[in-house]
Amino acid sequence: MRSLIALSPGPFVSVQDLGRPGWQRHGIVAGGAMDPLAFAEGSALLDANSKTATALEFIAPGGCYTVKGGPVRFALTGAIMTATLNDKPLKWATSFWITPGDILDLRPSSQTHSGVWGYLHAGGGFDVPQLFESRATHITAGFGGHEGRCLRSGDRLPIGKDQSLTQGGDHLTGLSLPLRDFCKSGDIRVLPGPQFHLFSEELRERFLRTEFRISPARNRMGTRLDFEGEPFRTKTALTEPSDAVSSGDIQCTGQGVPIVLLAEHQPTGGYPRIATVITADLAKVAQCPIGTPIRFRLVDISEARAALKKLRSNILNLPNARLPVQMRTHLHHVQPRE
Amino acid sequence: MEAEHSHNSRQVPHEYPILRYAGDSALIVEFGQSFDLQTNNAALAFDSMLRECTNSARTPCLLSITETAPTFRSVLIRFDPLAPEVEKLPAWVQDMAFSKNWREAPPPEDRRHWRIPAVYGGTAGPDLASTADAMGCSETDLISAHAATRLRVLMVGFAPGFVYLGQLDETWNLPRLEGIKPQVPTGSISVAIRQTVMSATPSPTGWRTIARTAFQNFDPLSKPPVHLGAGDEISFEPVNTLDFKSKLNLSPSPIP
């Protein structure tokens, strides 16, 4: 059987898919890829169904990998890193072959604003056990993915049957998608949170005026926000009963520090939530590197819906956005980036 | 019944239930500000009703619901914000929430009673002595009192299979510990603020760990992966030793 060998994986590499929604009543949150669009891009590059696909998710450096048992198609998407195959540069957001003996090396990019979470898809997917409808690793709870944990040197991940190989075709690899623009700064759109009413008018206004920065205290569970000035503390921050929380919720801790909850958040929490990031902007927060300045902009539900509709239609249209790698290089010369 | 109802009406501010928006994909229906058994019953009954209605789906907007989850005092309703007729969902939920006094609802059907063996004190319950001190009783008295109280699963939350159990009497109204222990093992049983929590994965805690069971409430390989549900009842049974390395299977009895 073909497999991926982790020669020296980066510090935070896990198997992810689109998560396991529907289990919150059992204390299990959906989890899954931090950037579903980047995840879908990888699936599109390999002509895979993103609903059943799996990928390695990583922060830089992603580490070194090879394959055994036969050649495997791969795609790299998400946060832009410096990728080489046998020391030759690989273009990001493309699909390519790795054959036994090859070494794929994923190092931090020298570019700034290149995102945080990268994805490595394999044609045929990573054949790890499916636990209640998902192969995603739940890192804090220690289950799912490969042995419920991040990858270590020497780990061997079996790769499933690649349906596209039996069907054949012209573009099994060598396809590319446009490089994404990751958050340099700017607006993150929010709706009022479920405890908006507990915050005074002054706190709410200041929250929307304040320039926050992504703190180094960040992981798959959430990201803390640094800021200058008085804390965002409600009188009842420590006495509210625990309630169900959602990804995107911005909770203000007992010290009055905002934390944006992300894919692997705890299912319940007692800190009041001043605002909730709209679903369409969640990956934008997740992909902001440490220190990125962000501001929150209050929008209404119709803007949140319209933004999600646009995101979903972008995902559906990904197959049409693919081009052979050579043509993409040409386009970069004639088309200024957005 | 009449008297009890008017008593409730005095206790609970008239504005409940309250419908709150939680982002573009969730609603929360709150049945009270803090925990009490009737508030919890209201949340569990409303959740059961939602599940029944969603399964039969006679109302198109209900097809947008992707999951519901009850908590101490509320119900989370998650939905697809782009599903057909989803804009009608909040009004439907609001109507249902006010359609009757949910606080008068009986506890959910198909509840079960679990007898869970637990080793108190020692490495299984490192905070037993300090907790007995704080309560001004002996360790033996603490263990008997804890095991004698039939506890109810008020909420599954915080982590997979992690349960909040209530409610102990006023003598157990202890604050949480000042520091957070970075990790207690699966099956740890800890107390504070008149509640008991039982972990089902290794997890951090600021609660006082007095015992441990070999029962694993979260088992990713079983169906469903979590055994205890909100509304179930638990009696802890003190035992001297347990093999924490092997999985302990329990058969609950139905609560009539």
Coordinates of C-alpha atoms in Angstrom, one line a residue:
Chain A
M1 CA 0.0 0.0 0.0
R2 CA 1.2 3.5 -0.8
S3 CA 2.0 5.7 2.2
L4 CA 3.3 9.0 3.2
I5 CA 6.4 8.9 5.5
A6 CA 6.9 11.9 7.9
L7 CA 10.7 12.2 7.9
S8 CA 10.8 15.2 10.1
P9 CA 7.4 16.8 10.4
G10 CA 6.9 20.4 11.7
P11 CA 5.8 21.1 15.2
F12 CA 2.1 21.2 14.5
V13 CA 1.0 18.8 11.7
S14 CA -2.3 17.0 11.9
V15 CA -4.7 15.1 9.7
Q16 CA -7.8 17.2 9.1
D17 CA -11.0 17.1 7.0
L18 CA -14.1 19.4 7.2
G19 CA -14.8 18.2 10.7
R20 CA -17.6 16.4 12.5
P21 CA -20.6 18.8 13.0
G22 CA -23.6 17.6 15.1
W23 CA -22.0 16.2 18.2
Q24 CA -21.9 19.3 20.5
R25 CA -24.6 17.7 22.7
H26 CA -21.9 15.1 23.6
G27 CA -19.3 17.8 24.3
I28 CA -17.6 17.3 20.9
V29 CA -17.2 20.3 18.6
A30 CA -17.0 20.1 14.9
G31 CA -13.3 21.0 14.6
G32 CA -11.8 20.3 11.2
A33 CA -9.8 22.5 8.9
M34 CA -9.0 26.0 10.1
D35 CA -9.4 27.3 6.6
P36 CA -12.1 25.4 4.7
L37 CA -11.5 27.4 1.5
A38 CA -7.8 26.5 1.4
F39 CA -8.9 22.9 2.2
A40 CA -11.3 22.9 -0.8
E41 CA -8.6 24.4 -3.0
G42 CA -6.4 21.3 -2.3
S43 CA -9.4 19.0 -3.1
A44 CA -10.1 20.9 -6.4
L45 CA -6.4 20.6 -7.5
L46 CA -6.7 16.8 -7.2
D47 CA -10.2 16.5 -8.5
A48 CA -11.2 15.1 -5.1
N49 CA -14.5 15.6 -3.3
S50 CA -13.7 18.0 -0.4
K51 CA -16.5 16.4 1.7
T52 CA -14.6 13.1 1.9
A53 CA -11.1 14.4 1.4
T54 CA -8.4 14.6 4.1
A55 CA -5.2 16.7 4.2
L56 CA -2.3 17.4 6.5
E57 CA -2.8 20.8 8.1
F58 CA 0.4 22.6 9.4
I59 CA 1.9 25.8 10.4
A60 CA 5.4 26.7 9.1
P61 CA 7.7 24.8 9.0
G62 CA 5.7 21.9 7.6
G63 CA 8.6 19.6 7.6
C64 CA 10.1 16.9 5.3
Y65 CA 8.2 14.0 3.8
T66 CA 8.5 11.2 1.3
V67 CA 6.3 8.4 -0.1
K68 CA 6.6 4.6 -0.2
G69 CA 4.9 1.9 -2.3
G70 CA 4.4 4.0 -5.5
P71 CA 4.0 7.5 -6.8
V72 CA 1.3 9.8 -5.2
R73 CA -0.3 13.0 -6.4
F74 CA -0.2 15.9 -4.0
A75 CA -1.4 19.5 -3.8
L76 CA -0.2 22.3 -1.5
T77 CA -2.6 25.1 -0.6
G78 CA -3.3 27.6 2.2
A79 CA -0.6 29.6 3.9
I80 CA 2.2 30.2 1.4
M81 CA 5.5 28.5 2.4
T82 CA 8.8 27.7 0.6
A83 CA 8.3 24.3 -0.9
T84 CA 11.0 22.2 -2.6
L85 CA 10.9 18.7 -4.1
N86 CA 14.5 17.3 -4.1
D87 CA 15.7 20.8 -3.5
K88 CA 14.0 22.2 -6.7
P89 CA 11.4 24.9 -6.0
L90 CA 7.7 23.9 -6.2
K91 CA 5.0 26.5 -6.9
W92 CA 2.4 26.9 -4.2
A93 CA -1.3 26.2 -4.9
T94 CA -0.3 23.5 -7.4
S95 CA -0.6 19.8 -7.8
F96 CA 2.4 17.5 -8.4
W97 CA 3.8 14.0 -8.1
I98 CA 6.0 12.6 -5.4
T99 CA 7.7 9.3 -6.2
P100 CA 9.5 7.0 -3.7
G101 CA 12.9 8.5 -2.9
D102 CA 11.8 12.1 -3.5
I103 CA 11.9 14.5 -0.6
L104 CA 9.3 17.2 -0.1
D105 CA 10.5 20.0 2.2
L106 CA 8.1 22.7 3.5
R107 CA 9.9 25.7 5.1
P108 CA 8.7 29.1 6.3
S109 CA 8.2 31.6 3.5
S110 CA 10.3 34.8 3.4
Q111 CA 7.2 36.7 2.3
T112 CA 5.2 38.4 4.9
H113 CA 1.4 38.2 4.9
S114 CA 1.6 34.6 3.7
G115 CA -1.0 33.1 6.1
V116 CA -0.7 30.6 8.9
W117 CA -2.3 27.3 8.1
G118 CA -1.1 25.3 5.1
Y119 CA -2.6 22.1 3.6
L120 CA -1.0 19.1 1.9
H121 CA -3.6 16.9 0.1
A122 CA -2.8 13.5 -1.2
G123 CA -4.7 11.9 -4.2
G124 CA -6.7 9.2 -2.5
G125 CA -6.6 10.9 0.8
F126 CA -5.0 9.7 4.1
D127 CA -6.6 6.5 5.1
V128 CA -6.8 7.0 8.8
P129 CA -9.8 5.5 10.8
Q130 CA -13.1 7.4 10.4
L131 CA -14.5 8.2 13.9
F132 CA -18.2 9.2 13.8
E133 CA -18.2 10.5 10.3
S134 CA -14.9 12.3 10.3
R135 CA -11.1 11.7 10.0
A136 CA -10.2 15.0 11.6
T137 CA -7.7 15.1 14.5
H138 CA -9.2 16.6 17.7
I139 CA -5.8 17.5 19.2
T140 CA -6.9 18.6 22.7
A141 CA -9.1 15.6 23.2
G142 CA -6.6 13.2 21.6
F143 CA -8.7 11.3 19.1
G144 CA -9.2 11.1 15.4
G145 CA -6.7 11.6 12.6
H146 CA -3.4 9.7 13.1
E147 CA -3.5 8.3 16.7
G148 CA -5.3 11.4 17.9
R149 CA -2.2 13.6 17.8
C150 CA 0.2 15.7 15.7
L151 CA 2.6 13.8 13.5
R152 CA 6.1 12.7 14.7
S153 CA 9.2 11.7 12.8
G154 CA 8.8 8.2 11.4
D155 CA 5.0 8.2 11.3
R156 CA 3.6 6.4 8.3
L157 CA 0.2 7.4 6.9
P158 CA -1.5 5.0 4.5
I159 CA -2.9 6.6 1.4
G160 CA -6.2 5.5 -0.1
K161 CA -7.1 4.5 -3.6
D162 CA -6.8 7.4 -6.0
Q163 CA -9.9 7.2 -8.2
S164 CA -8.6 9.8 -10.6
L165 CA -5.7 7.5 -11.5
T166 CA -8.0 4.8 -12.8
Q167 CA -10.0 7.3 -14.8
G168 CA -6.9 8.8 -16.3
G169 CA -7.0 12.3 -17.9
D170 CA -4.7 15.1 -19.0
H171 CA -4.3 17.0 -15.8
L172 CA -3.7 14.5 -13.0
T173 CA -1.1 17.0 -11.8
G174 CA 0.4 20.3 -12.9
L175 CA -2.7 22.3 -12.1
S176 CA -2.7 25.6 -10.2
L177 CA -5.0 28.0 -8.5
P178 CA -4.5 31.7 -8.0
L179 CA -2.5 32.5 -4.9
R180 CA -4.7 33.9 -2.1
D181 CA -4.3 37.3 -0.4
F182 CA -4.0 36.7 3.3
C183 CA -4.9 39.2 5.9
K184 CA -2.4 42.1 6.0
S185 CA -4.7 44.1 8.3
G186 CA -8.2 45.3 8.1
D187 CA -11.7 44.6 9.0
I188 CA -13.1 41.4 10.4
R189 CA -16.9 41.5 10.2
V190 CA -18.9 40.6 13.4
L191 CA -22.4 40.3 14.6
P192 CA -23.4 41.2 18.2
G193 CA -22.5 38.3 20.4
P194 CA -25.0 36.4 22.6
Q195 CA -23.9 38.5 25.7
F196 CA -23.6 41.8 23.8
H197 CA -26.2 43.1 26.3
L198 CA -23.8 42.6 29.3
F199 CA -21.3 45.1 27.9
S200 CA -21.9 48.8 28.5
E201 CA -22.3 51.2 25.6
E202 CA -18.8 52.5 26.3
L203 CA -17.3 49.0 26.1
R204 CA -19.1 48.1 22.9
E205 CA -18.0 51.4 21.2
R206 CA -14.4 51.0 22.4
F207 CA -14.4 47.4 21.2
L208 CA -15.3 48.5 17.7
R209 CA -12.8 51.4 17.8
T210 CA -9.8 49.4 19.1
E211 CA -7.0 48.2 16.9
F212 CA -6.2 44.6 18.2
R213 CA -3.2 42.5 17.3
I214 CA -3.1 38.8 17.0
S215 CA -1.3 37.5 20.1
P216 CA 1.3 34.8 20.2
A217 CA -1.2 32.9 22.4
R218 CA -3.0 31.1 19.6
N219 CA -3.7 27.6 18.4
R220 CA -6.5 25.6 16.9
M221 CA -8.8 26.4 19.8
G222 CA -8.6 30.1 19.4
T223 CA -6.5 33.3 19.3
R224 CA -6.1 35.9 22.0
L225 CA -6.0 39.5 21.0
D226 CA -3.5 42.1 22.3
F227 CA -4.5 45.7 22.6
E228 CA -3.6 48.9 24.4
G229 CA -6.0 50.4 26.9
E230 CA -8.4 49.3 29.5
P231 CA -9.7 45.7 29.5
F232 CA -13.1 44.7 28.2
R233 CA -14.5 43.6 31.5
T234 CA -18.1 43.1 32.4
K235 CA -19.3 43.2 36.0
T236 CA -20.6 39.6 35.7
A237 CA -17.7 38.0 33.8
L238 CA -16.9 35.5 36.4
T239 CA -20.5 34.6 37.6
E240 CA -22.2 33.8 34.3
P241 CA -23.3 30.2 33.9
S242 CA -21.4 28.2 31.3
D243 CA -23.3 28.1 28.0
A244 CA -22.8 26.6 24.5
V245 CA -20.3 28.5 22.5
S246 CA -19.6 28.6 18.7
S247 CA -16.5 29.2 16.6
G248 CA -16.2 32.9 15.9
D249 CA -17.4 33.9 19.3
I250 CA -15.2 36.6 20.9
Q251 CA -15.2 35.9 24.6
C252 CA -13.8 38.4 27.1
T253 CA -12.0 36.6 29.9
G254 CA -12.2 37.5 33.6
Q255 CA -9.3 39.9 33.0
G256 CA -11.2 41.4 30.1
V257 CA -9.0 40.1 27.3
P258 CA -10.8 39.1 24.1
I259 CA -10.3 35.7 22.6
V260 CA -11.7 34.7 19.2
L261 CA -12.8 31.0 19.4
L262 CA -11.7 28.9 16.4
A263 CA -12.4 25.4 15.0
E264 CA -11.3 23.4 18.1
H265 CA -12.9 25.6 20.8
Q266 CA -14.3 24.1 23.9
P267 CA -18.0 23.3 23.5
T268 CA -19.1 25.4 26.5
G269 CA -17.8 28.4 28.3
G270 CA -18.9 31.0 30.8
Y271 CA -17.0 34.1 29.7
P272 CA -19.4 36.7 28.1
R273 CA -19.2 37.0 24.3
I274 CA -19.2 40.5 23.1
A275 CA -19.4 39.6 19.3
T276 CA -19.3 36.7 16.9
V277 CA -17.1 36.8 13.7
I278 CA -19.3 36.0 10.7
T279 CA -18.7 32.5 9.2
A280 CA -17.2 33.9 6.0
D281 CA -14.4 35.8 7.9
L282 CA -13.4 33.0 10.3
A283 CA -10.6 31.7 8.1
K284 CA -9.4 35.2 7.7
V285 CA -8.8 35.5 11.5
A286 CA -7.3 32.0 11.6
Q287 CA -4.8 32.9 8.8
C288 CA -3.7 36.2 10.4
P289 CA -0.1 35.8 11.6
I290 CA 1.0 36.9 15.1
G291 CA 1.1 40.7 15.3
T292 CA -1.4 41.3 12.5
P293 CA -3.5 44.4 13.3
I294 CA -7.2 43.8 13.0
R295 CA -10.4 45.8 13.7
F296 CA -13.9 44.5 14.1
R297 CA -16.7 45.9 12.0
L298 CA -20.3 45.4 13.1
V299 CA -22.5 44.2 10.2
D300 CA -26.0 42.8 9.9
I301 CA -27.2 39.3 9.3
S302 CA -27.9 39.9 5.6
E303 CA -24.3 41.0 5.0
A304 CA -23.1 37.9 6.9
R305 CA -25.3 35.7 4.7
A306 CA -24.2 37.5 1.5
A307 CA -20.6 37.0 2.4
L308 CA -21.1 33.3 3.1
K309 CA -23.0 32.9 -0.2
K310 CA -20.0 34.4 -2.0
L311 CA -17.5 32.1 -0.2
R312 CA -19.6 29.0 -1.0
S313 CA -19.9 30.0 -4.6
N314 CA -16.1 30.6 -4.8
I315 CA -15.6 27.1 -3.5
L316 CA -18.0 25.6 -6.0
N317 CA -16.2 27.5 -8.8
L318 CA -12.7 26.3 -7.8
P319 CA -12.6 23.7 -10.6
N320 CA -13.1 26.4 -13.2
A321 CA -10.4 28.6 -11.6
R322 CA -7.7 25.9 -12.2
L323 CA -5.1 26.4 -14.9
P324 CA -2.1 24.5 -16.0
V325 CA 0.9 25.7 -14.0
Q326 CA 2.7 27.2 -17.1
M327 CA -0.3 29.4 -18.0
R328 CA -0.5 30.7 -14.4
T329 CA 3.1 31.9 -14.5
H330 CA 2.3 33.8 -17.7
L331 CA -0.8 35.3 -16.2
H332 CA 1.1 36.6 -13.2
H333 CA 3.1 38.8 -15.6
V334 CA 0.2 40.4 -17.3
Q335 CA -2.3 40.6 -14.4
P336 CA -1.4 42.7 -11.4
R337 CA -2.4 41.0 -8.2
E338 CA -5.5 42.2 -6.5
Chain B
M1 CA -49.5 22.6 41.0
E2 CA -51.1 26.1 41.0
A3 CA -49.2 27.2 44.0
E4 CA -45.9 25.9 42.6
H5 CA -46.5 27.7 39.4
S6 CA -47.1 31.1 41.0
H7 CA -44.0 30.5 43.1
N8 CA -42.0 30.0 39.9
S9 CA -43.4 33.1 38.3
R10 CA -42.2 35.1 41.2
Q11 CA -38.7 33.7 41.1
V12 CA -38.1 34.0 37.4
P13 CA -38.1 37.3 35.7
H14 CA -40.9 37.5 33.3
E15 CA -38.7 38.1 30.3
Y16 CA -37.6 34.4 30.0
P17 CA -37.4 32.6 27.7
I18 CA -35.0 34.8 25.8
L19 CA -33.9 34.2 22.2
R20 CA -30.4 35.3 21.5
Y21 CA -28.5 35.3 18.2
A22 CA -25.1 33.6 18.3
G23 CA -23.5 34.7 15.1
D24 CA -24.9 33.9 11.6
S25 CA -25.3 30.2 12.2
A26 CA -26.8 29.7 15.7
L27 CA -29.5 30.7 18.1
I28 CA -29.6 30.3 21.9
V29 CA -32.9 30.0 23.8
E30 CA -32.3 30.8 27.5
F31 CA -34.8 29.6 30.0
G32 CA -33.3 31.3 33.0
Q33 CA -30.4 33.2 34.3
S34 CA -28.9 30.5 36.5
F35 CA -29.2 26.9 37.2
D36 CA -32.2 25.3 38.9
L37 CA -33.9 22.0 38.2
Q38 CA -36.9 23.5 36.5
T39 CA -34.7 25.7 34.2
N40 CA -32.7 22.6 33.3
N41 CA -36.0 20.6 32.7
A42 CA -37.2 23.4 30.4
A43 CA -34.0 23.3 28.4
L44 CA -34.1 19.5 28.1
A45 CA -37.8 19.4 27.1
F46 CA -37.3 22.2 24.5
D47 CA -34.3 20.3 23.1
S48 CA -36.4 17.1 22.9
M49 CA -39.2 18.9 21.1
L50 CA -36.8 20.4 18.6
R51 CA -35.3 17.0 17.9
E52 CA -38.7 15.5 17.3
C53 CA -39.8 18.4 15.1
T54 CA -36.5 18.4 13.1
N55 CA -36.8 14.6 12.5
S56 CA -40.4 14.9 11.2
A57 CA -39.6 18.3 9.5
R58 CA -43.2 19.3 8.8
T59 CA -42.1 23.0 8.8
P60 CA -39.7 23.8 6.0
C61 CA -37.5 26.2 8.0
L62 CA -36.6 23.4 10.4
L63 CA -34.7 21.6 7.6
S64 CA -32.1 24.3 8.2
I65 CA -31.3 23.0 11.7
T66 CA -28.0 21.1 11.7
E67 CA -27.9 20.3 15.4
T68 CA -29.2 21.2 18.8
A69 CA -27.5 21.0 22.2
P70 CA -29.0 21.6 25.7
T71 CA -26.9 23.3 28.4
F72 CA -27.7 24.1 32.1
R73 CA -30.2 26.7 31.3
S74 CA -30.5 27.0 27.5
V75 CA -30.6 25.3 24.1
L76 CA -28.2 25.9 21.3
I77 CA -29.7 25.7 17.8
R78 CA -27.2 25.5 15.0
F79 CA -28.5 26.0 11.4
D80 CA -27.3 26.5 7.9
P81 CA -27.7 30.3 7.3
L82 CA -28.3 29.8 3.6
A83 CA -30.9 27.0 3.8
P84 CA -34.3 27.7 2.2
E85 CA -36.7 29.6 4.5
V86 CA -34.1 29.9 7.2
E87 CA -35.2 33.5 7.8
K88 CA -38.4 32.1 9.3
L89 CA -36.5 30.0 11.9
P90 CA -36.1 32.6 14.7
A91 CA -39.8 33.5 14.7
W92 CA -40.8 29.8 14.8
V93 CA -38.4 29.2 17.7
Q94 CA -39.7 32.3 19.5
D95 CA -43.3 31.1 19.1
M96 CA -42.5 27.6 20.3
A97 CA -40.5 29.0 23.3
F98 CA -43.6 31.0 24.4
S99 CA -46.2 28.3 23.4
K100 CA -46.2 26.9 26.9
N101 CA -44.5 27.1 30.3
W102 CA -41.5 24.9 29.6
R103 CA -40.4 25.1 33.2
E104 CA -43.3 22.9 34.1
A105 CA -42.1 20.2 31.7
P106 CA -41.3 16.8 33.3
P107 CA -37.7 15.6 33.1
P108 CA -37.0 13.9 29.7
E109 CA -38.2 10.3 29.0
D110 CA -35.7 7.5 28.6
R111 CA -33.5 8.7 31.3
R112 CA -31.2 6.2 32.9
H113 CA -29.6 5.7 36.4
W114 CA -25.9 4.8 36.4
R115 CA -24.1 3.3 39.4
I116 CA -20.5 4.3 38.9
P117 CA -17.8 2.8 41.1
A118 CA -15.1 5.3 42.2
V119 CA -11.9 5.3 44.3
Y120 CA -11.9 8.2 46.6
G121 CA -8.7 9.9 47.9
G122 CA -5.1 8.8 47.4
T123 CA -3.7 9.4 43.9
A124 CA -7.2 8.9 42.5
G125 CA -8.5 11.9 44.5
P126 CA -5.6 14.1 45.5
D127 CA -7.8 16.9 46.9
L128 CA -9.9 14.7 49.2
A129 CA -8.1 15.8 52.4
S130 CA -8.1 19.5 51.6
T131 CA -11.8 19.4 50.5
A132 CA -12.8 17.6 53.8
D133 CA -10.8 20.3 55.7
A134 CA -12.6 23.1 53.8
M135 CA -16.0 21.5 54.6
G136 CA -15.0 20.9 58.2
C137 CA -15.8 17.1 58.1
S138 CA -13.9 13.9 58.0
E139 CA -12.8 12.2 54.7
T140 CA -15.1 9.3 55.5
D141 CA -18.1 11.6 56.1
L142 CA -17.3 13.4 52.9
I143 CA -17.2 10.2 50.9
S144 CA -20.5 8.9 52.4
A145 CA -22.2 12.2 51.8
H146 CA -21.0 12.4 48.2
A147 CA -21.9 8.8 47.4
A148 CA -25.3 9.1 49.1
T149 CA -26.4 12.0 46.8
R150 CA -28.1 11.0 43.6
L151 CA -26.8 13.4 41.1
R152 CA -28.2 14.4 37.7
V153 CA -26.3 15.1 34.5
L154 CA -27.1 18.9 34.1
M155 CA -24.9 19.4 31.0
V156 CA -22.4 17.6 28.8
G157 CA -19.7 20.2 27.9
F158 CA -16.2 21.6 28.2
A159 CA -14.7 18.5 26.5
P160 CA -15.9 15.3 24.9
G161 CA -18.1 13.3 27.4
F162 CA -17.3 15.7 30.2
V163 CA -20.3 15.9 32.5
Y164 CA -21.6 18.5 35.0
L165 CA -23.5 16.8 37.8
G166 CA -25.8 18.5 40.3
Q167 CA -26.7 19.3 42.8
L168 CA -25.0 18.7 46.2
D169 CA -26.3 20.5 49.3
E170 CA -25.1 23.8 50.6
T171 CA -22.2 22.4 52.6
W172 CA -20.6 21.7 49.2
N173 CA -20.7 25.3 48.1
L174 CA -16.9 25.5 47.9
P175 CA -15.0 27.8 45.6
R176 CA -12.9 26.4 42.8
L177 CA -9.1 26.1 43.5
E178 CA -7.0 29.2 42.9
G179 CA -4.7 27.5 40.5
I180 CA -5.5 25.4 37.4
K181 CA -4.1 21.9 37.4
P182 CA -2.7 21.4 33.9
Q183 CA -4.0 17.8 33.6
V184 CA -6.1 15.3 35.5
P185 CA -6.6 11.9 34.1
T186 CA -9.7 10.5 32.4
G187 CA -12.4 9.6 34.9
S188 CA -11.4 12.2 37.5
I189 CA -14.3 13.3 39.7
S190 CA -14.0 16.8 41.1
V191 CA -16.2 19.1 43.1
A192 CA -16.9 22.8 43.6
I193 CA -19.9 25.2 43.8
R194 CA -22.3 22.4 44.8
Q195 CA -21.5 20.5 41.5
T196 CA -19.5 17.5 40.6
V197 CA -17.7 17.2 37.3
M198 CA -16.4 14.0 35.7
S199 CA -13.8 14.1 33.0
A200 CA -13.8 11.7 30.0
T201 CA -10.5 12.8 28.5
P202 CA -7.3 14.0 30.2
S203 CA -8.1 17.7 30.8
P204 CA -7.1 20.7 32.9
T205 CA -9.2 21.6 35.9
G206 CA -9.6 24.2 38.6
W207 CA -12.0 22.0 40.5
R208 CA -11.2 19.8 43.6
T209 CA -10.4 16.2 42.5
I210 CA -11.7 13.8 45.2
A211 CA -12.1 10.6 43.3
R212 CA -11.6 8.7 40.0
T213 CA -13.5 6.0 38.1
A214 CA -12.4 3.6 35.5
F215 CA -15.7 4.2 33.6
Q216 CA -14.9 6.1 30.4
N217 CA -17.8 8.2 29.3
F218 CA -16.1 9.1 26.0
D219 CA -15.1 6.2 23.8
P220 CA -14.6 7.2 20.2
L221 CA -15.0 3.6 19.0
S222 CA -18.4 3.0 20.6
K223 CA -21.8 4.1 19.2
P224 CA -22.7 6.6 20.4
P225 CA -19.3 7.8 21.5
V226 CA -20.6 9.3 24.7
H227 CA -22.7 7.2 27.1
L228 CA -24.3 9.7 29.6
G229 CA -26.9 12.1 28.4
A230 CA -28.3 15.3 30.0
G231 CA -31.1 14.2 32.5
D232 CA -29.5 10.9 33.4
E233 CA -28.8 10.3 37.1
I234 CA -25.7 9.0 38.8
S235 CA -24.8 7.4 42.1
F236 CA -21.1 7.0 42.9
E237 CA -20.2 3.8 44.7
P238 CA -17.0 4.0 46.7
V239 CA -14.6 1.1 46.1
N240 CA -11.1 0.4 47.3
T241 CA -9.4 -0.2 44.0
L242 CA -10.1 -0.1 40.3
D243 CA -8.0 -1.1 37.3
F244 CA -7.8 2.3 35.5
K245 CA -6.0 0.7 32.5
S246 CA -9.0 -1.4 31.4
K247 CA -12.4 -0.2 30.2
L248 CA -15.2 -0.5 32.7
N249 CA -18.6 -1.4 31.2
L250 CA -21.7 -0.4 33.0
S251 CA -25.4 -1.2 32.5
P252 CA -27.6 1.6 33.5
S253 CA -31.2 1.0 34.7
P254 CA -34.1 2.9 33.2
I255 CA -35.7 5.6 35.4
P256 CA -39.4 4.9 35.5

